[in-house]
Coordinates of C-alpha atoms and ligand atoms in Angstrom, one line a residue:
Chain A
M1 CA 94.8 25.9 33.0
A2 CA 95.4 27.0 36.5
L3 CA 98.2 29.7 37.0
A4 CA 101.0 28.7 39.2
Y5 CA 100.8 31.9 40.9
E6 CA 98.6 34.2 42.8
L7 CA 98.8 37.4 44.9
R8 CA 99.3 37.4 48.5
C9 CA 99.4 40.2 51.3
R10 CA 103.1 40.6 52.7
E11 CA 101.6 41.5 56.2
C12 CA 98.5 39.4 56.5
G13 CA 98.8 36.6 54.1
K14 CA 95.5 37.0 52.6
T15 CA 95.6 35.8 49.1
Y16 CA 94.1 37.1 45.9
P17 CA 93.6 35.7 42.3
N18 CA 95.6 37.3 39.7
T19 CA 94.4 40.9 39.4
P20 CA 95.7 44.4 38.7
L21 CA 95.8 45.3 42.5
S22 CA 98.5 46.1 44.7
I23 CA 97.4 46.4 48.4
C24 CA 95.5 44.2 50.6
D25 CA 92.0 45.6 51.1
A26 CA 92.1 43.9 54.8
C27 CA 95.1 45.4 56.1
F28 CA 96.1 48.0 53.4
S29 CA 99.7 46.6 53.0
P30 CA 101.3 45.7 49.9
L31 CA 100.7 42.5 47.9
E32 CA 103.2 40.4 46.5
V33 CA 103.2 37.7 43.8
H34 CA 103.7 34.1 45.2
C35 CA 104.9 31.5 42.7
D36 CA 104.1 27.9 43.2
L37 CA 107.6 26.6 43.7
E38 CA 106.5 22.9 43.4
A39 CA 104.5 23.6 40.2
A40 CA 107.9 24.7 38.8
R41 CA 110.2 22.3 40.1
G42 CA 109.9 20.1 36.8
S43 CA 110.5 23.1 34.5
F44 CA 113.0 25.0 36.6
T45 CA 116.0 22.9 36.1
R46 CA 119.8 24.0 35.4
E47 CA 119.5 21.7 31.9
K48 CA 116.2 23.2 31.0
I49 CA 117.3 26.9 31.6
A50 CA 120.7 26.3 29.8
Q51 CA 118.6 25.7 26.8
G52 CA 117.6 29.2 26.5
P53 CA 116.5 31.5 25.4
D54 CA 119.4 33.9 25.8
S55 CA 117.2 36.6 27.8
M56 CA 115.7 36.7 31.2
W57 CA 112.8 34.6 29.8
R58 CA 115.1 31.4 30.3
Y59 CA 113.5 31.8 33.8
K60 CA 109.9 32.0 32.8
A61 CA 108.9 29.2 34.9
L62 CA 109.4 31.3 37.8
L63 CA 108.1 34.5 36.4
P64 CA 104.4 35.4 36.7
V65 CA 103.1 34.8 33.3
P66 CA 101.2 32.0 31.7
E67 CA 103.2 28.8 30.7
D68 CA 102.3 29.5 27.2
Y69 CA 103.6 33.4 27.1
V70 CA 105.6 34.4 24.3
P71 CA 107.7 37.4 25.1
A72 CA 107.8 40.2 22.4
T73 CA 111.1 41.7 24.0
P74 CA 114.1 39.9 24.9
A75 CA 115.6 42.0 27.9
G76 CA 118.0 40.9 30.4
W77 CA 120.8 38.2 30.2
T78 CA 123.3 41.1 30.7
P79 CA 127.4 40.1 31.3
L80 CA 128.7 39.4 34.8
L81 CA 132.2 40.4 34.4
A82 CA 135.3 39.9 36.6
A83 CA 136.4 43.5 37.6
P84 CA 140.2 43.0 38.5
R85 CA 141.2 46.6 38.1
L86 CA 138.7 48.0 39.8
A87 CA 139.0 45.6 42.6
S88 CA 142.5 46.4 42.8
R89 CA 142.0 50.2 43.3
I90 CA 139.3 49.6 46.0
G91 CA 141.2 46.9 47.8
A92 CA 139.1 44.0 46.7
K93 CA 140.4 40.6 45.3
N94 CA 137.3 38.9 44.0
L95 CA 134.9 41.6 42.8
Y96 CA 132.4 40.9 40.0
I97 CA 130.2 43.5 38.0
K98 CA 126.5 42.7 37.1
N99 CA 126.5 44.9 34.2
D100 CA 122.7 46.3 33.3
A101 CA 124.0 49.3 31.9
V102 CA 123.7 47.1 28.7
C103 CA 120.2 45.7 29.5
L104 CA 118.2 45.9 26.2
P105 CA 116.2 47.3 25.0
T106 CA 116.6 50.6 26.9
L107 CA 120.0 50.2 28.9
S108 CA 118.6 49.7 32.4
F109 CA 117.3 46.7 34.6
K110 CA 114.2 48.4 34.3
D111 CA 113.8 46.6 31.2
R112 CA 113.2 43.5 33.2
V113 CA 110.5 44.5 35.4
V114 CA 108.6 46.4 32.5
S115 CA 108.8 43.1 30.6
V116 CA 106.5 41.2 33.2
A117 CA 104.5 44.2 34.1
L118 CA 103.4 44.6 30.4
A119 CA 102.8 40.7 29.7
N120 CA 100.5 41.2 32.7
A121 CA 98.9 44.4 31.4
Q122 CA 98.1 42.6 28.3
I123 CA 96.6 39.7 30.0
F124 CA 94.4 41.9 32.2
G125 CA 93.2 43.5 29.0
F126 CA 94.6 47.0 29.5
D127 CA 95.0 49.2 26.4
T128 CA 96.7 52.1 28.1
V129 CA 99.9 51.5 30.4
G130 CA 101.6 54.1 32.4
C131 CA 104.1 54.6 35.4
S132 CA 105.4 57.4 37.8
S133 CA 109.1 57.0 37.0
T134 CA 112.5 58.6 38.0
G135 CA 113.5 58.2 34.1
N136 CA 114.6 54.6 33.5
L137 CA 111.2 53.1 33.9
A138 CA 109.8 55.8 31.7
N139 CA 112.2 54.8 29.0
A140 CA 111.5 50.9 29.2
V141 CA 107.7 51.3 29.6
A142 CA 107.9 53.7 26.5
A143 CA 109.9 51.4 24.5
Q144 CA 108.1 48.2 25.1
A145 CA 104.5 49.5 25.2
A146 CA 105.4 51.0 21.7
R147 CA 106.3 47.4 20.7
L148 CA 103.1 45.8 21.9
G149 CA 100.8 48.6 20.6
L150 CA 100.0 49.9 23.7
K151 CA 99.0 53.5 24.6
T152 CA 101.2 55.2 27.2
Y153 CA 100.8 57.9 29.9
I154 CA 104.2 58.5 31.7
L155 CA 104.4 60.8 34.6
V156 CA 107.7 62.2 35.8
P157 CA 109.3 64.9 38.1
S158 CA 109.7 68.2 36.1
D159 CA 113.5 68.4 36.7
L160 CA 114.4 64.8 35.0
E161 CA 117.5 64.8 32.8
P162 CA 116.8 65.8 29.4
A163 CA 118.2 62.6 27.9
K164 CA 115.6 60.4 29.8
I165 CA 112.8 62.8 28.6
L166 CA 114.0 62.2 25.0
N167 CA 114.3 58.6 25.5
T168 CA 110.5 58.2 26.4
Q169 CA 109.2 60.6 24.0
V170 CA 110.9 59.1 21.1
Y171 CA 108.7 56.0 21.3
G172 CA 105.9 58.2 20.8
A173 CA 104.8 57.9 24.6
K174 CA 102.7 60.6 26.1
L175 CA 105.2 62.3 28.6
V176 CA 103.7 64.2 31.4
R177 CA 106.2 66.3 33.5
I178 CA 104.8 67.0 37.2
D179 CA 105.9 69.9 38.9
G180 CA 107.1 68.0 42.0
N181 CA 109.4 65.5 43.1
Y182 CA 109.2 61.8 42.4
D183 CA 106.7 61.3 45.8
H184 CA 104.5 64.0 44.4
V185 CA 104.5 62.1 41.2
N186 CA 104.0 58.7 42.7
R187 CA 101.0 59.9 44.8
L188 CA 99.5 61.4 41.8
C189 CA 99.8 58.4 39.9
S190 CA 98.0 56.2 42.7
Q191 CA 95.1 58.6 42.5
I192 CA 95.1 58.2 38.7
A193 CA 95.1 54.5 38.8
E194 CA 92.0 54.7 41.2
R195 CA 90.2 56.7 38.9
Y196 CA 91.3 55.8 35.3
N197 CA 91.2 52.1 33.8
W198 CA 95.0 52.2 33.0
G199 CA 97.8 49.6 34.0
F200 CA 100.3 51.4 35.9
V201 CA 103.5 49.1 35.9
N202 CA 104.6 50.4 39.3
V203 CA 101.2 51.0 40.8
N204 CA 98.4 48.7 40.2
L205 CA 100.8 46.3 38.5
R206 CA 103.4 46.5 40.9
P207 CA 103.2 42.8 42.3
Y208 CA 104.1 41.8 38.9
Y209 CA 106.5 44.4 38.0
A210 CA 108.5 43.6 40.9
E211 CA 109.1 40.0 40.1
G212 CA 111.0 41.0 37.0
S213 CA 113.6 42.2 39.2
K214 CA 114.4 38.5 40.4
T215 CA 115.9 37.8 37.0
V216 CA 119.1 40.0 38.2
G217 CA 119.4 37.2 40.9
Y218 CA 118.9 33.9 39.0
E219 CA 121.4 35.4 36.4
I220 CA 124.1 36.1 38.9
A221 CA 123.8 32.6 40.2
E222 CA 123.6 30.8 36.8
Q223 CA 126.6 33.1 35.5
L224 CA 128.6 32.1 38.7
G225 CA 128.3 28.6 37.9
W226 CA 125.3 28.0 39.9
R227 CA 126.5 29.4 43.2
L228 CA 125.9 32.3 45.3
P229 CA 128.4 35.2 46.3
D230 CA 129.3 36.1 49.5
N231 CA 128.0 39.6 49.1
I232 CA 125.4 41.9 46.9
V233 CA 125.9 45.4 46.6
C234 CA 122.9 47.2 45.2
P235 CA 121.4 50.4 44.7
M236 CA 118.0 51.3 46.1
A237 CA 115.5 53.6 45.3
G238 CA 111.8 52.1 46.0
G239 CA 114.0 49.4 47.6
S240 CA 112.3 46.7 45.3
L241 CA 115.2 45.5 43.5
I242 CA 117.4 44.6 46.4
T243 CA 114.5 42.5 48.0
K244 CA 113.7 40.8 44.8
I245 CA 117.3 39.6 44.1
K246 CA 117.1 38.0 47.8
K247 CA 114.0 36.5 46.8
A248 CA 115.6 34.7 43.8
F249 CA 118.4 33.5 45.7
K250 CA 115.9 31.9 48.2
E251 CA 113.9 30.4 45.6
L252 CA 117.0 28.8 44.0
I253 CA 117.9 27.3 47.4
A254 CA 114.4 26.1 47.7
L255 CA 114.6 24.4 44.5
G256 CA 117.9 22.9 45.0
L257 CA 119.7 24.8 42.2
V258 CA 122.3 26.3 44.4
E259 CA 123.7 25.2 47.7
E260 CA 122.1 27.2 50.7
K261 CA 124.2 30.1 51.5
E262 CA 123.4 33.5 53.6
V263 CA 124.4 36.1 51.2
R264 CA 124.8 39.4 52.6
F265 CA 123.0 42.3 50.9
F266 CA 124.5 45.9 50.8
G267 CA 122.3 48.8 50.1
A268 CA 123.4 52.0 48.1
Q269 CA 122.2 55.4 48.3
A270 CA 122.8 59.0 47.3
T271 CA 123.3 61.0 50.8
G272 CA 121.1 63.5 49.2
C273 CA 118.2 60.8 49.4
S274 CA 118.9 58.3 51.8
P275 CA 115.9 57.3 53.7
I276 CA 116.7 53.5 53.5
S277 CA 120.3 53.8 54.3
T278 CA 119.5 55.8 57.3
A279 CA 117.2 53.3 58.6
V280 CA 119.5 50.6 58.2
K281 CA 122.1 52.8 60.0
T282 CA 119.9 53.9 62.9
G283 CA 118.2 50.5 63.3
A284 CA 114.8 52.1 62.9
D285 CA 112.0 49.9 62.0
H286 CA 110.3 52.5 60.0
I287 CA 111.2 54.8 57.0
E288 CA 111.5 58.4 57.9
P289 CA 110.6 60.2 54.2
Q290 CA 113.0 62.8 52.8
R291 CA 112.9 65.4 50.4
P292 CA 115.3 64.3 47.7
S293 CA 118.3 66.6 46.5
T294 CA 121.1 64.8 44.5
I295 CA 122.2 64.4 41.0
A296 CA 121.4 60.6 41.4
R297 CA 117.7 61.4 40.1
S298 CA 117.0 57.9 39.2
L299 CA 117.5 56.9 42.9
A300 CA 115.7 60.2 44.2
I301 CA 112.8 58.3 45.9
G302 CA 112.1 60.2 49.2
N303 CA 109.2 57.9 50.5
P304 CA 110.3 54.3 49.2
A305 CA 107.4 51.9 49.0
D306 CA 109.4 49.0 49.7
G307 CA 112.0 50.6 51.9
I308 CA 110.9 49.0 55.0
Y309 CA 111.4 45.6 53.3
A310 CA 114.7 46.5 51.9
A311 CA 116.0 47.6 55.1
R312 CA 115.0 44.4 56.9
A313 CA 116.4 42.2 54.2
I314 CA 119.7 43.9 54.7
R315 CA 119.7 43.6 58.3
E316 CA 118.6 40.0 58.3
S317 CA 121.3 39.1 56.0
G318 CA 124.3 40.5 57.8
G319 CA 124.9 43.4 55.7
W320 CA 124.9 47.0 55.8
A321 CA 124.0 50.2 54.0
E322 CA 125.8 53.3 52.9
D323 CA 125.5 56.8 51.0
V324 CA 127.7 58.7 49.2
S325 CA 127.9 62.4 48.1
D326 CA 127.4 63.6 44.7
V327 CA 131.1 64.6 44.4
E328 CA 131.8 60.8 45.1
I329 CA 129.3 59.8 42.7
V330 CA 130.9 61.6 40.0
S331 CA 134.5 60.5 40.7
A332 CA 133.1 56.8 41.0
I333 CA 131.5 56.9 37.5
Q334 CA 134.7 58.0 36.3
E335 CA 136.7 55.4 38.2
L336 CA 134.4 52.5 36.8
A337 CA 134.8 53.6 33.2
E338 CA 138.6 54.1 33.4
T339 CA 139.2 50.7 35.2
E340 CA 136.7 48.5 33.6
G341 CA 135.5 50.2 30.6
I342 CA 131.8 50.4 31.9
F343 CA 130.1 53.9 31.8
T344 CA 127.2 53.7 33.9
E345 CA 124.8 56.6 35.0
T346 CA 124.6 58.5 38.3
A347 CA 122.9 55.4 40.0
G348 CA 125.9 53.2 39.0
G349 CA 128.3 55.9 40.5
V350 CA 126.2 55.6 43.7
T351 CA 126.9 51.8 43.8
T352 CA 130.6 52.0 42.8
A353 CA 131.5 54.6 45.5
V354 CA 129.4 52.6 48.0
T355 CA 131.3 49.5 47.2
A356 CA 134.4 51.1 47.4
R357 CA 133.5 52.6 50.9
L358 CA 132.3 48.9 52.2
Y359 CA 135.8 47.6 51.3
A360 CA 137.4 50.8 53.0
H361 CA 135.6 50.4 56.3
G362 CA 135.9 46.4 56.4
R363 CA 132.5 45.6 56.1
I364 CA 133.4 43.7 53.1
K365 CA 136.4 41.5 53.4
A366 CA 138.7 41.5 50.4
D367 CA 138.6 37.9 49.6
D368 CA 134.8 37.8 49.6
L369 CA 133.2 37.0 46.2
T370 CA 131.1 40.1 45.7
V371 CA 128.7 41.2 43.0
T372 CA 128.2 44.8 42.6
C373 CA 124.9 45.7 40.6
I374 CA 125.3 48.3 37.9
T375 CA 121.8 49.2 36.8
G376 CA 121.9 51.7 34.4
N377 CA 124.0 53.4 31.6
G378 CA 125.9 56.5 31.6
L379 CA 124.8 57.8 28.2
K380 CA 121.5 58.8 29.9
T381 CA 123.1 61.1 32.6
T382 CA 125.7 62.9 30.6
D383 CA 124.7 66.1 32.4
A384 CA 126.6 64.9 35.6
L385 CA 129.7 65.0 33.8
A386 CA 129.3 68.4 32.6
G387 CA 132.7 70.6 32.8
A388 CA 134.4 67.4 33.9
Y389 CA 136.6 67.5 30.7
E390 CA 138.1 70.3 28.9
V391 CA 137.3 70.4 25.2
E392 CA 140.7 70.2 23.4
R393 CA 141.9 72.5 20.9
A394 CA 142.1 71.1 17.5
V395 CA 145.2 69.9 16.2
R396 CA 146.3 70.4 12.4
P397 CA 146.1 67.1 10.5
R398 CA 150.0 67.2 10.1
L399 CA 152.6 64.8 11.7
S400 CA 154.9 67.8 13.1
D401 CA 151.7 69.5 14.7
F402 CA 150.7 66.0 16.2
E403 CA 154.3 65.7 17.6
A404 CA 154.2 69.1 19.2
Y405 CA 150.9 68.4 20.5
I406 CA 152.1 64.9 22.1
E407 CA 155.2 66.9 23.7
E408 CA 152.9 69.6 25.3
Q409 CA 150.8 66.8 26.8
T410 CA 153.9 65.2 28.2
E411 CA 154.9 68.2 29.8
D412 CA 151.7 69.1 31.1
R413 CA 151.7 65.6 32.8
A414 CA 155.0 65.9 34.2
I415 CA 154.0 69.3 35.6
L416 CA 150.9 68.0 37.1
E417 CA 153.1 65.1 38.5
G418 CA 155.4 67.4 40.2
A419 CA 158.3 66.1 38.5
S420 CA 161.0 68.4 36.6
V421 CA 160.7 68.9 32.9
R422 CA 163.6 67.6 31.2
Chain B
M30 CA 86.4 74.8 60.5
S31 CA 86.2 72.0 58.2
V32 CA 88.5 69.8 56.0
K33 CA 87.7 67.7 53.1
V34 CA 89.0 64.3 53.3
L35 CA 89.3 61.8 50.3
L36 CA 89.6 58.2 51.1
P37 CA 91.1 55.4 48.8
N38 CA 89.3 52.9 47.0
A39 CA 90.8 50.3 49.3
F40 CA 88.5 51.6 52.1
Q41 CA 85.1 51.7 50.3
K42 CA 84.4 48.1 50.9
H43 CA 84.5 49.1 54.8
T44 CA 82.9 52.4 54.4
D45 CA 80.0 51.4 52.2
G46 CA 81.2 53.2 49.3
T47 CA 81.9 56.6 50.8
K48 CA 84.9 58.1 49.0
E49 CA 84.6 61.7 50.5
I50 CA 83.9 62.9 53.8
Q51 CA 84.0 66.5 55.5
S52 CA 85.6 66.5 59.1
S53 CA 86.0 69.3 61.5
A54 CA 89.1 67.3 63.2
H55 CA 91.7 69.6 64.1
N56 CA 94.8 67.2 63.4
L57 CA 95.7 63.8 62.4
P58 CA 94.9 61.9 65.6
E59 CA 91.2 63.6 65.7
L60 CA 90.7 62.9 62.4
I61 CA 91.5 59.1 62.6
T62 CA 89.2 58.8 65.7
E63 CA 86.5 60.6 63.5
I64 CA 87.0 58.2 60.8
E65 CA 86.9 55.3 63.2
T66 CA 83.7 56.6 64.8
S67 CA 82.1 57.1 61.6
F68 CA 82.9 53.8 59.9
P69 CA 83.3 51.2 62.9
A70 CA 84.0 48.5 60.3
L71 CA 87.3 50.3 59.0
K72 CA 88.6 50.4 62.5
T73 CA 90.1 46.9 62.8
H74 CA 91.7 47.1 59.2
L75 CA 93.1 50.6 60.0
R76 CA 95.1 49.6 63.1
D77 CA 97.5 46.7 63.9
E78 CA 97.5 44.2 66.6
Q79 CA 99.3 46.8 68.6
G80 CA 96.6 49.5 67.8
Q81 CA 99.1 51.6 65.8
V82 CA 97.8 52.8 62.6
R83 CA 98.9 50.6 59.9
R84 CA 102.5 51.9 58.6
F85 CA 101.6 51.8 54.9
I86 CA 98.6 54.3 55.0
N87 CA 100.0 57.8 54.2
F88 CA 98.3 61.0 54.8
Y89 CA 98.8 64.1 52.5
V90 CA 97.4 67.8 53.3
N91 CA 97.3 69.8 50.0
E92 CA 99.6 67.5 48.1
E93 CA 102.3 67.4 50.8
D94 CA 103.3 64.4 53.2
I95 CA 101.9 65.2 56.6
R96 CA 105.0 64.1 58.1
F97 CA 106.7 66.9 56.3
L98 CA 104.3 69.2 57.8
G99 CA 104.7 68.5 61.5
N100 CA 102.8 64.9 61.3
E101 CA 100.5 64.5 64.4
K102 CA 101.3 68.0 65.5
Y103 CA 100.2 69.9 62.2
D104 CA 97.0 71.9 62.8
F105 CA 94.4 71.4 60.0
K106 CA 93.3 74.7 58.4
D107 CA 89.9 75.6 57.0
G108 CA 89.6 74.4 53.6
D109 CA 92.5 71.9 53.8
E110 CA 92.2 68.9 51.6
V111 CA 93.6 65.8 53.3
L112 CA 94.2 62.5 51.4
V113 CA 94.5 59.3 52.7
I114 CA 96.4 56.8 50.5
P115 CA 98.1 53.5 51.2
S116 CA 101.7 53.3 50.0
I117 CA 101.6 52.3 46.2
A118 CA 98.0 52.2 46.3
G119 CA 96.1 52.4 43.1
G120 CA 93.8 50.2 40.9
C121 CA 90.3 49.1 41.2
S122 CA 89.6 46.7 44.1
P123 CA 87.7 43.9 42.7
H124 CA 85.3 44.4 45.7
G125 CA 85.1 40.8 46.4
D126 CA 84.6 39.7 43.1
T127 CA 87.0 37.0 42.4
R128 CA 86.9 37.7 38.4
F129 CA 88.5 40.8 37.2
A130 CA 86.7 42.6 34.4
P131 CA 88.0 45.6 33.1
S132 CA 85.3 46.9 31.5
Q133 CA 83.1 47.2 34.7
L134 CA 85.6 49.6 36.3
C135 CA 86.3 53.3 35.9
C136 CA 86.9 54.5 32.4
C137 CA 87.0 51.6 30.0
S138 CA 90.0 53.4 28.0
Y139 CA 92.0 56.0 26.9
C140 CA 89.7 59.0 27.5
G141 CA 89.8 58.4 31.2
Q142 CA 86.0 59.5 31.8
E143 CA 84.3 57.7 34.5
E144 CA 81.5 56.6 32.1
C145 CA 83.2 57.1 28.8
S146 CA 82.0 55.5 25.6
C147 CA 85.3 55.0 23.8
A148 CA 85.5 51.3 24.2
Ligands
PLP22 C1 119.2 52.6 37.4 C2 118.5 52.4 38.4 N1 119.1 51.8 39.4 C3 118.5 51.3 40.4 C4 117.2 51.6 40.9 C5 116.3 51.2 42.2 O1 115.4 50.3 41.9 P1 114.3 50.2 43.3 O2 113.2 51.2 42.9 O3 113.8 48.6 42.8 O4 115.1 50.1 44.3 C6 116.3 52.3 39.7 C7 115.1 53.0 40.0 O5 114.6 53.9 39.7 C8 117.1 52.9 38.5 O6 116.7 53.4 37.6
ZN23 ZN1 96.5 42.1 54.3

């Protein structure tokens, strides 16, 4: 059976049969999977999708896998939540959160991309897979490769958060810490992928990997009752996710599943690593690489592979990009947890702080239907909150002691609030 | 003065398989000219319609992105190792063969040696 997808060069349009290849041999530009929408028309309907499964694989007809592919891991299908309490804090009236902090199996949206990448790794016959990672991808590759019985080599910058290192090693993956930043790691992986016959999910399998991010977009549309929002706020590292959400919306419009609409895309970065937001702000049509320095390590890519496409997608949509400081990132993590009960990692702090700023600056109107994409879980970056909370003294298990404790607290609060103590 | 230049797999179709060259170029513009002179077949692929070197091609000197070193203004030093890598490149190009056969390429498996026997 012929597959309903192939590789296509994003610049010159040259097509390639499905192979583990990420760049065009004619113009050295990135390749992208092109799905045959006509072939999917019959099987990609609201009714068929509603039949499930309750995972990202409900959209299998528009993912680059064979029709009879049976997924081993049910990633995705995460909650879309109304966020009224956060909204009222930041001057929004119609704000939703796409909560991939609870994406399974490893608590970030990277589980989606890895599902598609590893499906293709198996199809191509790789017995060893790997990636260069800022952390979340490492976790996702390690977990899903374990389930598929694949050997793994995972390369990360040496300063990665301990939780992300442990969350890779526990699955039996071979983790290699590289003395350098992500861009050094990624360059090395390019060289390794040319020499070793391994399936690197974000290098030679990158076109397939990237398609997995479309499922964030499909889910948002379906969960909004098959309509598109006015705005998307999305964190950016390599810049792939934001472009693929846009691609997903375009496909849904082409297939008539949602009404046509120009969704504005807003990109979020940390100021300490903001090559894409800088390009958007300055109107540059190229990306000036940066040396990252931010606590948002998952977004710390100084030379983003899809940066130019992300900047273009944002500009063409009428959106904008912003970047925020490390202090703002930490406050935003706390604010999201306090208002909506969602504990996100530093990347989600970036997204939340940027969302707040976009409302404050009037870039997003209060009444707009806006979806902000929370892409990772706070339990992986607890070091960002080190020192944020005092360790309280232990209270004796006696009611009178507890009452004294409450009294103390009330007084402390009153002092803090500048009121006089009774 | 001489620098070692490593070319990516993607170039090899246009360089008759040459992976590595020694160059006496003093800087990046000279190096690009030298590569184009040595491999005329590569020239049309290396530049876009406006004659600019394509933006997805990155140059590294001793592990560092040349843009951090001054880009075109950086003077090569004797013994520098220059890496040419398209963004997110990697993988073994099928070299015109439309079928991909993992066993024909690079290392077959885990050991990573080019001529490995652990298949
Ligand atoms: C939690 C989280 N959010 C967002 C991103 C950004 O994704 P992309 O590289 O597709 O821009 C990453 C990537 O590493 C991530 O780990
Ligand atoms: Zn091309």
